[in-house]
Amino acid sequence: MAIDRDDAAGREQDRDDAESMFLGVEQQAEQVRTGKATSRALVEAALRRIARTDPALGAFRIVLAREALAEADARDAQEPLGPLHGVPVAVKDELDVAGQVTTFGGAANRSPVAADSEAVRRLRAAGAVVIGKTAMPEFGQWPFTESAAYGRTLNPWDTTRTPGGSSGGSAAAVAAGLVPAALGGDGGGSIRIPAACCGLFGLKPQRGRVSTAPNAHLWYALGTVGPLTRTVRDSALLYDVLAGTTPTDRWSAGPGPGPADTGWVRALETPPGRLRIGYSAKPAVPGVRPHPEHVEALLETVRALRELGHDVREVDPRYPDATAPFVAQFCGGVRAEAAAVERTDLLERRTRSALALARLVPESAVERGIRAGERLAERADRMFTTMDLLVTPVIAERPRPAGALDGAGLLTAMVRSRPMVAYTALWNVTGHPAASVPAGVGADGLPLAVQLVGRRDDEVGILRVAAQLEAVRPWAQHRPPLPTE
């Protein structure tokens, strides 16, 4: 589907496709709803843009062109229209898509699955069109999207750098305007880290807010499913569709916004009022120092929040040590996903090392890790008795050059990952909602971001404040300087 760039009509088509795909989820759905565009036209634009741009990025593990066009035609013949009707979306390759192999980022699975995961089913029920599956590191273990089977995914803002991980393929696809939204998963920061690296909004919801069915869990109590988008409102729109669990799910979140209440999008219409907001540049992992530009982005956000009328004060969080409960569940998650693949002999060397370690950790230790995480969550709850939100950096270092995992064994990969998860992984252990919010662009031309952390089940508090920040410093207008543009 590539177009000769020397052809003027082709270049004009490129520009039109870019303008179409950089529209948000809500805007694209509105175009279909009002007859300004068809689902097929949106999907064709996305496919042309993927064909033009993705060879330089590696965001997609597989593009489902034939299936997506057929699904788009079905959407154009369908009524009533759903809230995502006709919008092309992408799905991280740890989530089942009917008729496709769920690779978990590696070569150890070969057989297609029969049915969609619950999150994908909900997207389709709302009218979305699944256009492809996005790249990830094997089993989502690392904050860099690189695998032996599928190579590297690169950052659209600088194709010499990582987009983060593990949902780096989803983040790169949205940041590059290949799709307006993509599903990711977050077991230690894997939505927030690539959102920070790629200039997107990424909310890790409260544990149990979105179904992991047909699986009972995603890395036990650590993992959640959620979207990466360019705007807060698009994220809320997708959570209106995704929120809710099934009897299969081990965890279910407490009361929150959703179709049975006011809804996530409608909740944004109510201002948050004057909130008590704490901020800190202190990492939750000892021995890690934040990059100066990340500290400055945090302080600039503090100034913006004060101008918005909030009571913002520096705090010294007494972060609990989450290492033991995190490692126990990490090991349990690797073991569970290894049990779900067909050829463990085809796993990467690093993963085989992780699996050997995981097999030394009995299931009883994983369950103890889960209970320890709940105790840490109760300690973290006390932090939120004196503040409504906590603001921190998302990652400690700037996005690394691509190839962070080249030649790295298990220990080296873990050491290289520490600065990337130093602010995020704690909140997977406790289950609290947290989001990466864009905060400008650094001297290296790569995005900056801050993390908003909320009370248990208070995704709405995060969304409302993120929307306020978005209003005073709009970020969706910024596009990466792709070499194909």
PDB file of C-alpha atoms in Angstrom, residues 243-432:
ATOM      1  CA  ALA A 243     -14.658  -0.765  32.751  1.00  0.00           C
ATOM      2  CA  GLY A 244     -16.183  -3.832  34.360  1.00  0.00           C
ATOM      3  CA  THR A 245     -15.179  -7.376  35.221  1.00  0.00           C
ATOM      4  CA  THR A 246     -16.519 -10.903  34.816  1.00  0.00           C
ATOM      5  CA  PRO A 247     -16.810 -13.881  37.196  1.00  0.00           C
ATOM      6  CA  THR A 248     -13.504 -15.100  35.728  1.00  0.00           C
ATOM      7  CA  ASP A 249     -11.590 -12.127  37.150  1.00  0.00           C
ATOM      8  CA  ARG A 250      -9.851 -12.635  40.474  1.00  0.00           C
ATOM      9  CA  TRP A 251      -9.982  -8.927  41.334  1.00  0.00           C
ATOM     10  CA  SER A 252     -12.762  -6.403  41.021  1.00  0.00           C
ATOM     11  CA  ALA A 253     -12.374  -2.694  41.781  1.00  0.00           C
ATOM     12  CA  GLY A 254     -14.547  -0.751  44.187  1.00  0.00           C
ATOM     13  CA  PRO A 255     -17.216   1.741  43.129  1.00  0.00           C
ATOM     14  CA  GLY A 256     -16.090   4.105  40.440  1.00  0.00           C
ATOM     15  CA  PRO A 257     -17.370   5.979  37.410  1.00  0.00           C
ATOM     16  CA  GLY A 258     -19.025   3.884  34.759  1.00  0.00           C
ATOM     17  CA  PRO A 259     -22.182   3.391  32.737  1.00  0.00           C
ATOM     18  CA  ALA A 260     -24.097   2.458  35.911  1.00  0.00           C
ATOM     19  CA  ASP A 261     -23.105   5.785  37.497  1.00  0.00           C
ATOM     20  CA  THR A 262     -22.367   9.058  35.747  1.00  0.00           C
ATOM     21  CA  GLY A 263     -19.851   7.648  33.291  1.00  0.00           C
ATOM     22  CA  TRP A 264     -16.205   8.497  32.878  1.00  0.00           C
ATOM     23  CA  VAL A 265     -16.655  11.164  30.193  1.00  0.00           C
ATOM     24  CA  ARG A 266     -19.499  12.868  32.037  1.00  0.00           C
ATOM     25  CA  ALA A 267     -17.430  12.860  35.206  1.00  0.00           C
ATOM     26  CA  LEU A 268     -14.954  15.169  33.469  1.00  0.00           C
ATOM     27  CA  GLU A 269     -17.670  17.832  33.228  1.00  0.00           C
ATOM     28  CA  THR A 270     -17.512  18.390  37.007  1.00  0.00           C
ATOM     29  CA  PRO A 271     -14.495  20.478  38.085  1.00  0.00           C
ATOM     30  CA  PRO A 272     -12.393  18.881  40.823  1.00  0.00           C
ATOM     31  CA  GLY A 273     -12.576  21.845  43.183  1.00  0.00           C
ATOM     32  CA  ARG A 274      -9.592  22.963  45.225  1.00  0.00           C
ATOM     33  CA  LEU A 275      -7.544  19.854  45.998  1.00  0.00           C
ATOM     34  CA  ARG A 276      -4.673  19.154  48.381  1.00  0.00           C
ATOM     35  CA  ILE A 277      -1.873  17.919  46.137  1.00  0.00           C
ATOM     36  CA  GLY A 278       1.489  16.679  47.318  1.00  0.00           C
ATOM     37  CA  TYR A 279       4.561  16.504  45.121  1.00  0.00           C
ATOM     38  CA  SER A 280       7.904  14.778  45.414  1.00  0.00           C
ATOM     39  CA  ALA A 281      10.841  13.958  43.160  1.00  0.00           C
ATOM     40  CA  LYS A 282      11.898  11.166  45.526  1.00  0.00           C
ATOM     41  CA  PRO A 283      11.919   7.763  43.783  1.00  0.00           C
ATOM     42  CA  ALA A 284      10.265   4.786  45.447  1.00  0.00           C
ATOM     43  CA  VAL A 285      13.361   2.700  44.536  1.00  0.00           C
ATOM     44  CA  PRO A 286      16.516   3.551  46.508  1.00  0.00           C
ATOM     45  CA  GLY A 287      19.749   4.399  44.726  1.00  0.00           C
ATOM     46  CA  VAL A 288      18.068   6.056  41.732  1.00  0.00           C
ATOM     47  CA  ARG A 289      18.378   9.769  40.948  1.00  0.00           C
ATOM     48  CA  PRO A 290      15.936  11.606  38.673  1.00  0.00           C
ATOM     49  CA  HIS A 291      17.145  13.449  35.591  1.00  0.00           C
ATOM     50  CA  PRO A 292      17.190  17.237  36.217  1.00  0.00           C
ATOM     51  CA  GLU A 293      14.720  17.870  33.396  1.00  0.00           C
ATOM     52  CA  HIS A 294      12.253  15.503  35.040  1.00  0.00           C
ATOM     53  CA  VAL A 295      12.541  17.439  38.277  1.00  0.00           C
ATOM     54  CA  GLU A 296      12.029  20.715  36.403  1.00  0.00           C
ATOM     55  CA  ALA A 297       8.952  19.262  34.618  1.00  0.00           C
ATOM     56  CA  LEU A 298       7.584  18.313  38.045  1.00  0.00           C
ATOM     57  CA  LEU A 299       8.172  21.834  39.394  1.00  0.00           C
ATOM     58  CA  GLU A 300       6.613  23.418  36.306  1.00  0.00           C
ATOM     59  CA  THR A 301       3.554  21.229  36.831  1.00  0.00           C
ATOM     60  CA  VAL A 302       3.425  22.338  40.469  1.00  0.00           C
ATOM     61  CA  ARG A 303       3.356  25.968  39.313  1.00  0.00           C
ATOM     62  CA  ALA A 304       0.541  25.174  36.873  1.00  0.00           C
ATOM     63  CA  LEU A 305      -1.481  23.382  39.561  1.00  0.00           C
ATOM     64  CA  ARG A 306      -1.102  26.325  41.941  1.00  0.00           C
ATOM     65  CA  GLU A 307      -2.282  28.704  39.219  1.00  0.00           C
ATOM     66  CA  LEU A 308      -5.308  26.429  38.821  1.00  0.00           C
ATOM     67  CA  GLY A 309      -6.128  27.086  42.481  1.00  0.00           C
ATOM     68  CA  HIS A 310      -4.943  23.885  44.140  1.00  0.00           C
ATOM     69  CA  ASP A 311      -3.128  23.698  47.460  1.00  0.00           C
ATOM     70  CA  VAL A 312       0.173  22.131  46.369  1.00  0.00           C
ATOM     71  CA  ARG A 313       2.897  21.283  48.847  1.00  0.00           C
ATOM     72  CA  GLU A 314       6.146  19.344  48.762  1.00  0.00           C
ATOM     73  CA  VAL A 315       5.961  16.098  50.719  1.00  0.00           C
ATOM     74  CA  ASP A 316       8.443  13.456  51.768  1.00  0.00           C
ATOM     75  CA  PRO A 317       6.650  10.174  51.082  1.00  0.00           C
ATOM     76  CA  ARG A 318       7.723   7.329  53.315  1.00  0.00           C
ATOM     77  CA  TYR A 319       7.537   4.825  50.529  1.00  0.00           C
ATOM     78  CA  PRO A 320       7.353   1.234  51.722  1.00  0.00           C
ATOM     79  CA  ASP A 321       9.793  -1.284  50.255  1.00  0.00           C
ATOM     80  CA  ALA A 322       7.775  -3.083  47.595  1.00  0.00           C
ATOM     81  CA  THR A 323      10.628  -5.245  46.269  1.00  0.00           C
ATOM     82  CA  ALA A 324       9.634  -8.578  47.824  1.00  0.00           C
ATOM     83  CA  PRO A 325       5.926  -8.524  46.876  1.00  0.00           C
ATOM     84  CA  PHE A 326       6.772  -7.246  43.397  1.00  0.00           C
ATOM     85  CA  VAL A 327       9.448  -9.881  42.696  1.00  0.00           C
ATOM     86  CA  ALA A 328       7.249 -12.690  44.012  1.00  0.00           C
ATOM     87  CA  GLN A 329       4.406 -11.731  41.663  1.00  0.00           C
ATOM     88  CA  PHE A 330       6.804 -11.038  38.790  1.00  0.00           C
ATOM     89  CA  CYS A 331       8.026 -14.617  39.160  1.00  0.00           C
ATOM     90  CA  GLY A 332       4.480 -15.909  39.398  1.00  0.00           C
ATOM     91  CA  GLY A 333       3.493 -13.968  36.285  1.00  0.00           C
ATOM     92  CA  VAL A 334       6.423 -15.288  34.243  1.00  0.00           C
ATOM     93  CA  ARG A 335       5.612 -18.830  35.345  1.00  0.00           C
ATOM     94  CA  ALA A 336       1.917 -18.414  34.494  1.00  0.00           C
ATOM     95  CA  GLU A 337       2.610 -17.030  31.020  1.00  0.00           C
ATOM     96  CA  ALA A 338       5.227 -19.702  30.333  1.00  0.00           C
ATOM     97  CA  ALA A 339       2.546 -22.288  31.152  1.00  0.00           C
ATOM     98  CA  ALA A 340       0.324 -20.659  28.507  1.00  0.00           C
ATOM     99  CA  VAL A 341       2.763 -21.025  25.587  1.00  0.00           C
ATOM    100  CA  GLU A 342       3.342 -24.099  23.447  1.00  0.00           C
ATOM    101  CA  ARG A 343       7.133 -24.151  23.039  1.00  0.00           C
ATOM    102  CA  THR A 344       9.046 -23.067  26.132  1.00  0.00           C
ATOM    103  CA  ASP A 345      12.226 -24.158  24.344  1.00  0.00           C
ATOM    104  CA  LEU A 346      11.705 -21.192  21.993  1.00  0.00           C
ATOM    105  CA  LEU A 347      11.647 -18.608  24.780  1.00  0.00           C
ATOM    106  CA  GLU A 348      14.432 -16.034  24.841  1.00  0.00           C
ATOM    107  CA  ARG A 349      17.535 -16.776  26.888  1.00  0.00           C
ATOM    108  CA  ARG A 350      16.645 -14.013  29.372  1.00  0.00           C
ATOM    109  CA  THR A 351      13.144 -15.391  29.743  1.00  0.00           C
ATOM    110  CA  ARG A 352      14.430 -18.915  30.308  1.00  0.00           C
ATOM    111  CA  SER A 353      16.638 -17.510  33.079  1.00  0.00           C
ATOM    112  CA  ALA A 354      13.654 -15.672  34.567  1.00  0.00           C
ATOM    113  CA  LEU A 355      11.597 -18.865  34.345  1.00  0.00           C
ATOM    114  CA  ALA A 356      14.298 -20.868  36.120  1.00  0.00           C
ATOM    115  CA  LEU A 357      14.208 -18.279  38.921  1.00  0.00           C
ATOM    116  CA  ALA A 358      10.405 -18.263  38.935  1.00  0.00           C
ATOM    117  CA  ARG A 359      10.277 -22.027  39.399  1.00  0.00           C
ATOM    118  CA  LEU A 360      12.163 -21.574  42.678  1.00  0.00           C
ATOM    119  CA  VAL A 361       9.337 -19.354  43.973  1.00  0.00           C
ATOM    120  CA  PRO A 362       6.420 -21.530  45.134  1.00  0.00           C
ATOM    121  CA  GLU A 363       2.823 -20.484  44.654  1.00  0.00           C
ATOM    122  CA  SER A 364       2.561 -19.968  48.404  1.00  0.00           C
ATOM    123  CA  ALA A 365       5.269 -17.282  48.161  1.00  0.00           C
ATOM    124  CA  VAL A 366       3.328 -15.539  45.389  1.00  0.00           C
ATOM    125  CA  GLU A 367       0.228 -15.512  47.589  1.00  0.00           C
ATOM    126  CA  ARG A 368       2.279 -14.119  50.475  1.00  0.00           C
ATOM    127  CA  GLY A 369       3.500 -11.409  48.096  1.00  0.00           C
ATOM    128  CA  ILE A 370      -0.093 -10.516  47.254  1.00  0.00           C
ATOM    129  CA  ARG A 371      -1.010 -10.243  50.938  1.00  0.00           C
ATOM    130  CA  ALA A 372       2.121  -8.178  51.607  1.00  0.00           C
ATOM    131  CA  GLY A 373       1.079  -5.875  48.770  1.00  0.00           C
ATOM    132  CA  GLU A 374      -2.306  -5.359  50.413  1.00  0.00           C
ATOM    133  CA  ARG A 375      -0.596  -4.347  53.638  1.00  0.00           C
ATOM    134  CA  LEU A 376       1.530  -1.874  51.687  1.00  0.00           C
ATOM    135  CA  ALA A 377      -1.645  -0.524  50.077  1.00  0.00           C
ATOM    136  CA  GLU A 378      -3.052   0.195  53.529  1.00  0.00           C
ATOM    137  CA  ARG A 379       0.144   2.069  54.397  1.00  0.00           C
ATOM    138  CA  ALA A 380      -0.115   4.037  51.153  1.00  0.00           C
ATOM    139  CA  ASP A 381      -3.742   4.861  51.972  1.00  0.00           C
ATOM    140  CA  ARG A 382      -2.514   6.732  55.046  1.00  0.00           C
ATOM    141  CA  MET A 383      -0.464   8.928  52.724  1.00  0.00           C
ATOM    142  CA  PHE A 384      -3.708  10.072  51.111  1.00  0.00           C
ATOM    143  CA  THR A 385      -5.336  11.165  54.352  1.00  0.00           C
ATOM    144  CA  THR A 386      -3.455  14.469  54.057  1.00  0.00           C
ATOM    145  CA  MET A 387      -3.603  14.870  50.284  1.00  0.00           C
ATOM    146  CA  ASP A 388      -5.925  14.074  47.414  1.00  0.00           C
ATOM    147  CA  LEU A 389      -3.256  13.412  44.778  1.00  0.00           C
ATOM    148  CA  LEU A 390       0.477  12.831  44.625  1.00  0.00           C
ATOM    149  CA  VAL A 391       2.580  14.190  41.727  1.00  0.00           C
ATOM    150  CA  THR A 392       5.960  12.661  40.856  1.00  0.00           C
ATOM    151  CA  PRO A 393       8.100  12.043  37.787  1.00  0.00           C
ATOM    152  CA  VAL A 394       7.147   8.964  35.742  1.00  0.00           C
ATOM    153  CA  ILE A 395      10.639   7.733  34.902  1.00  0.00           C
ATOM    154  CA  ALA A 396      14.008   8.681  36.368  1.00  0.00           C
ATOM    155  CA  GLU A 397      16.114   8.792  33.202  1.00  0.00           C
ATOM    156  CA  ARG A 398      15.582  10.032  29.670  1.00  0.00           C
ATOM    157  CA  PRO A 399      14.518   7.335  27.158  1.00  0.00           C
ATOM    158  CA  ARG A 400      17.552   5.156  26.451  1.00  0.00           C
ATOM    159  CA  PRO A 401      19.032   4.554  23.025  1.00  0.00           C
ATOM    160  CA  ALA A 402      17.337   1.618  21.303  1.00  0.00           C
ATOM    161  CA  GLY A 403      19.022  -1.681  21.991  1.00  0.00           C
ATOM    162  CA  ALA A 404      18.881  -1.494  25.782  1.00  0.00           C
ATOM    163  CA  LEU A 405      18.410  -5.264  25.931  1.00  0.00           C
ATOM    164  CA  ASP A 406      21.040  -6.175  23.330  1.00  0.00           C
ATOM    165  CA  GLY A 407      23.251  -8.876  24.795  1.00  0.00           C
ATOM    166  CA  ALA A 408      21.752  -8.369  28.255  1.00  0.00           C
ATOM    167  CA  GLY A 409      21.170 -11.329  30.514  1.00  0.00           C
ATOM    168  CA  LEU A 410      18.536 -11.363  33.222  1.00  0.00           C
ATOM    169  CA  LEU A 411      20.542  -9.441  35.831  1.00  0.00           C
ATOM    170  CA  THR A 412      21.745  -6.766  33.398  1.00  0.00           C
ATOM    171  CA  ALA A 413      18.224  -6.269  32.063  1.00  0.00           C
ATOM    172  CA  MET A 414      16.936  -5.846  35.607  1.00  0.00           C
ATOM    173  CA  VAL A 415      19.614  -3.267  36.436  1.00  0.00           C
ATOM    174  CA  ARG A 416      18.886  -1.286  33.258  1.00  0.00           C
ATOM    175  CA  SER A 417      15.171  -1.353  34.057  1.00  0.00           C
ATOM    176  CA  ARG A 418      15.416   0.126  37.570  1.00  0.00           C
ATOM    177  CA  PRO A 419      15.460   3.837  36.587  1.00  0.00           C
ATOM    178  CA  MET A 420      12.438   3.269  34.342  1.00  0.00           C
ATOM    179  CA  VAL A 421      10.259   1.677  37.049  1.00  0.00           C
ATOM    180  CA  ALA A 422      11.501   3.673  40.052  1.00  0.00           C
ATOM    181  CA  TYR A 423       8.288   5.732  40.309  1.00  0.00           C
ATOM    182  CA  THR A 424       5.737   3.364  38.830  1.00  0.00           C
ATOM    183  CA  ALA A 425       6.058  -0.198  40.135  1.00  0.00           C
ATOM    184  CA  LEU A 426       5.031   0.595  43.721  1.00  0.00           C
ATOM    185  CA  TRP A 427       1.532   1.497  42.557  1.00  0.00           C
ATOM    186  CA  ASN A 428       1.154  -1.852  40.824  1.00  0.00           C
ATOM    187  CA  VAL A 429       1.935  -3.566  44.121  1.00  0.00           C
ATOM    188  CA  THR A 430      -0.615  -1.437  45.995  1.00  0.00           C
ATOM    189  CA  GLY A 431      -3.144  -1.323  43.148  1.00  0.00           C
ATOM    190  CA  HIS A 432      -3.702   2.448  43.301  1.00  0.00           C
TER     191      HIS A 432
END
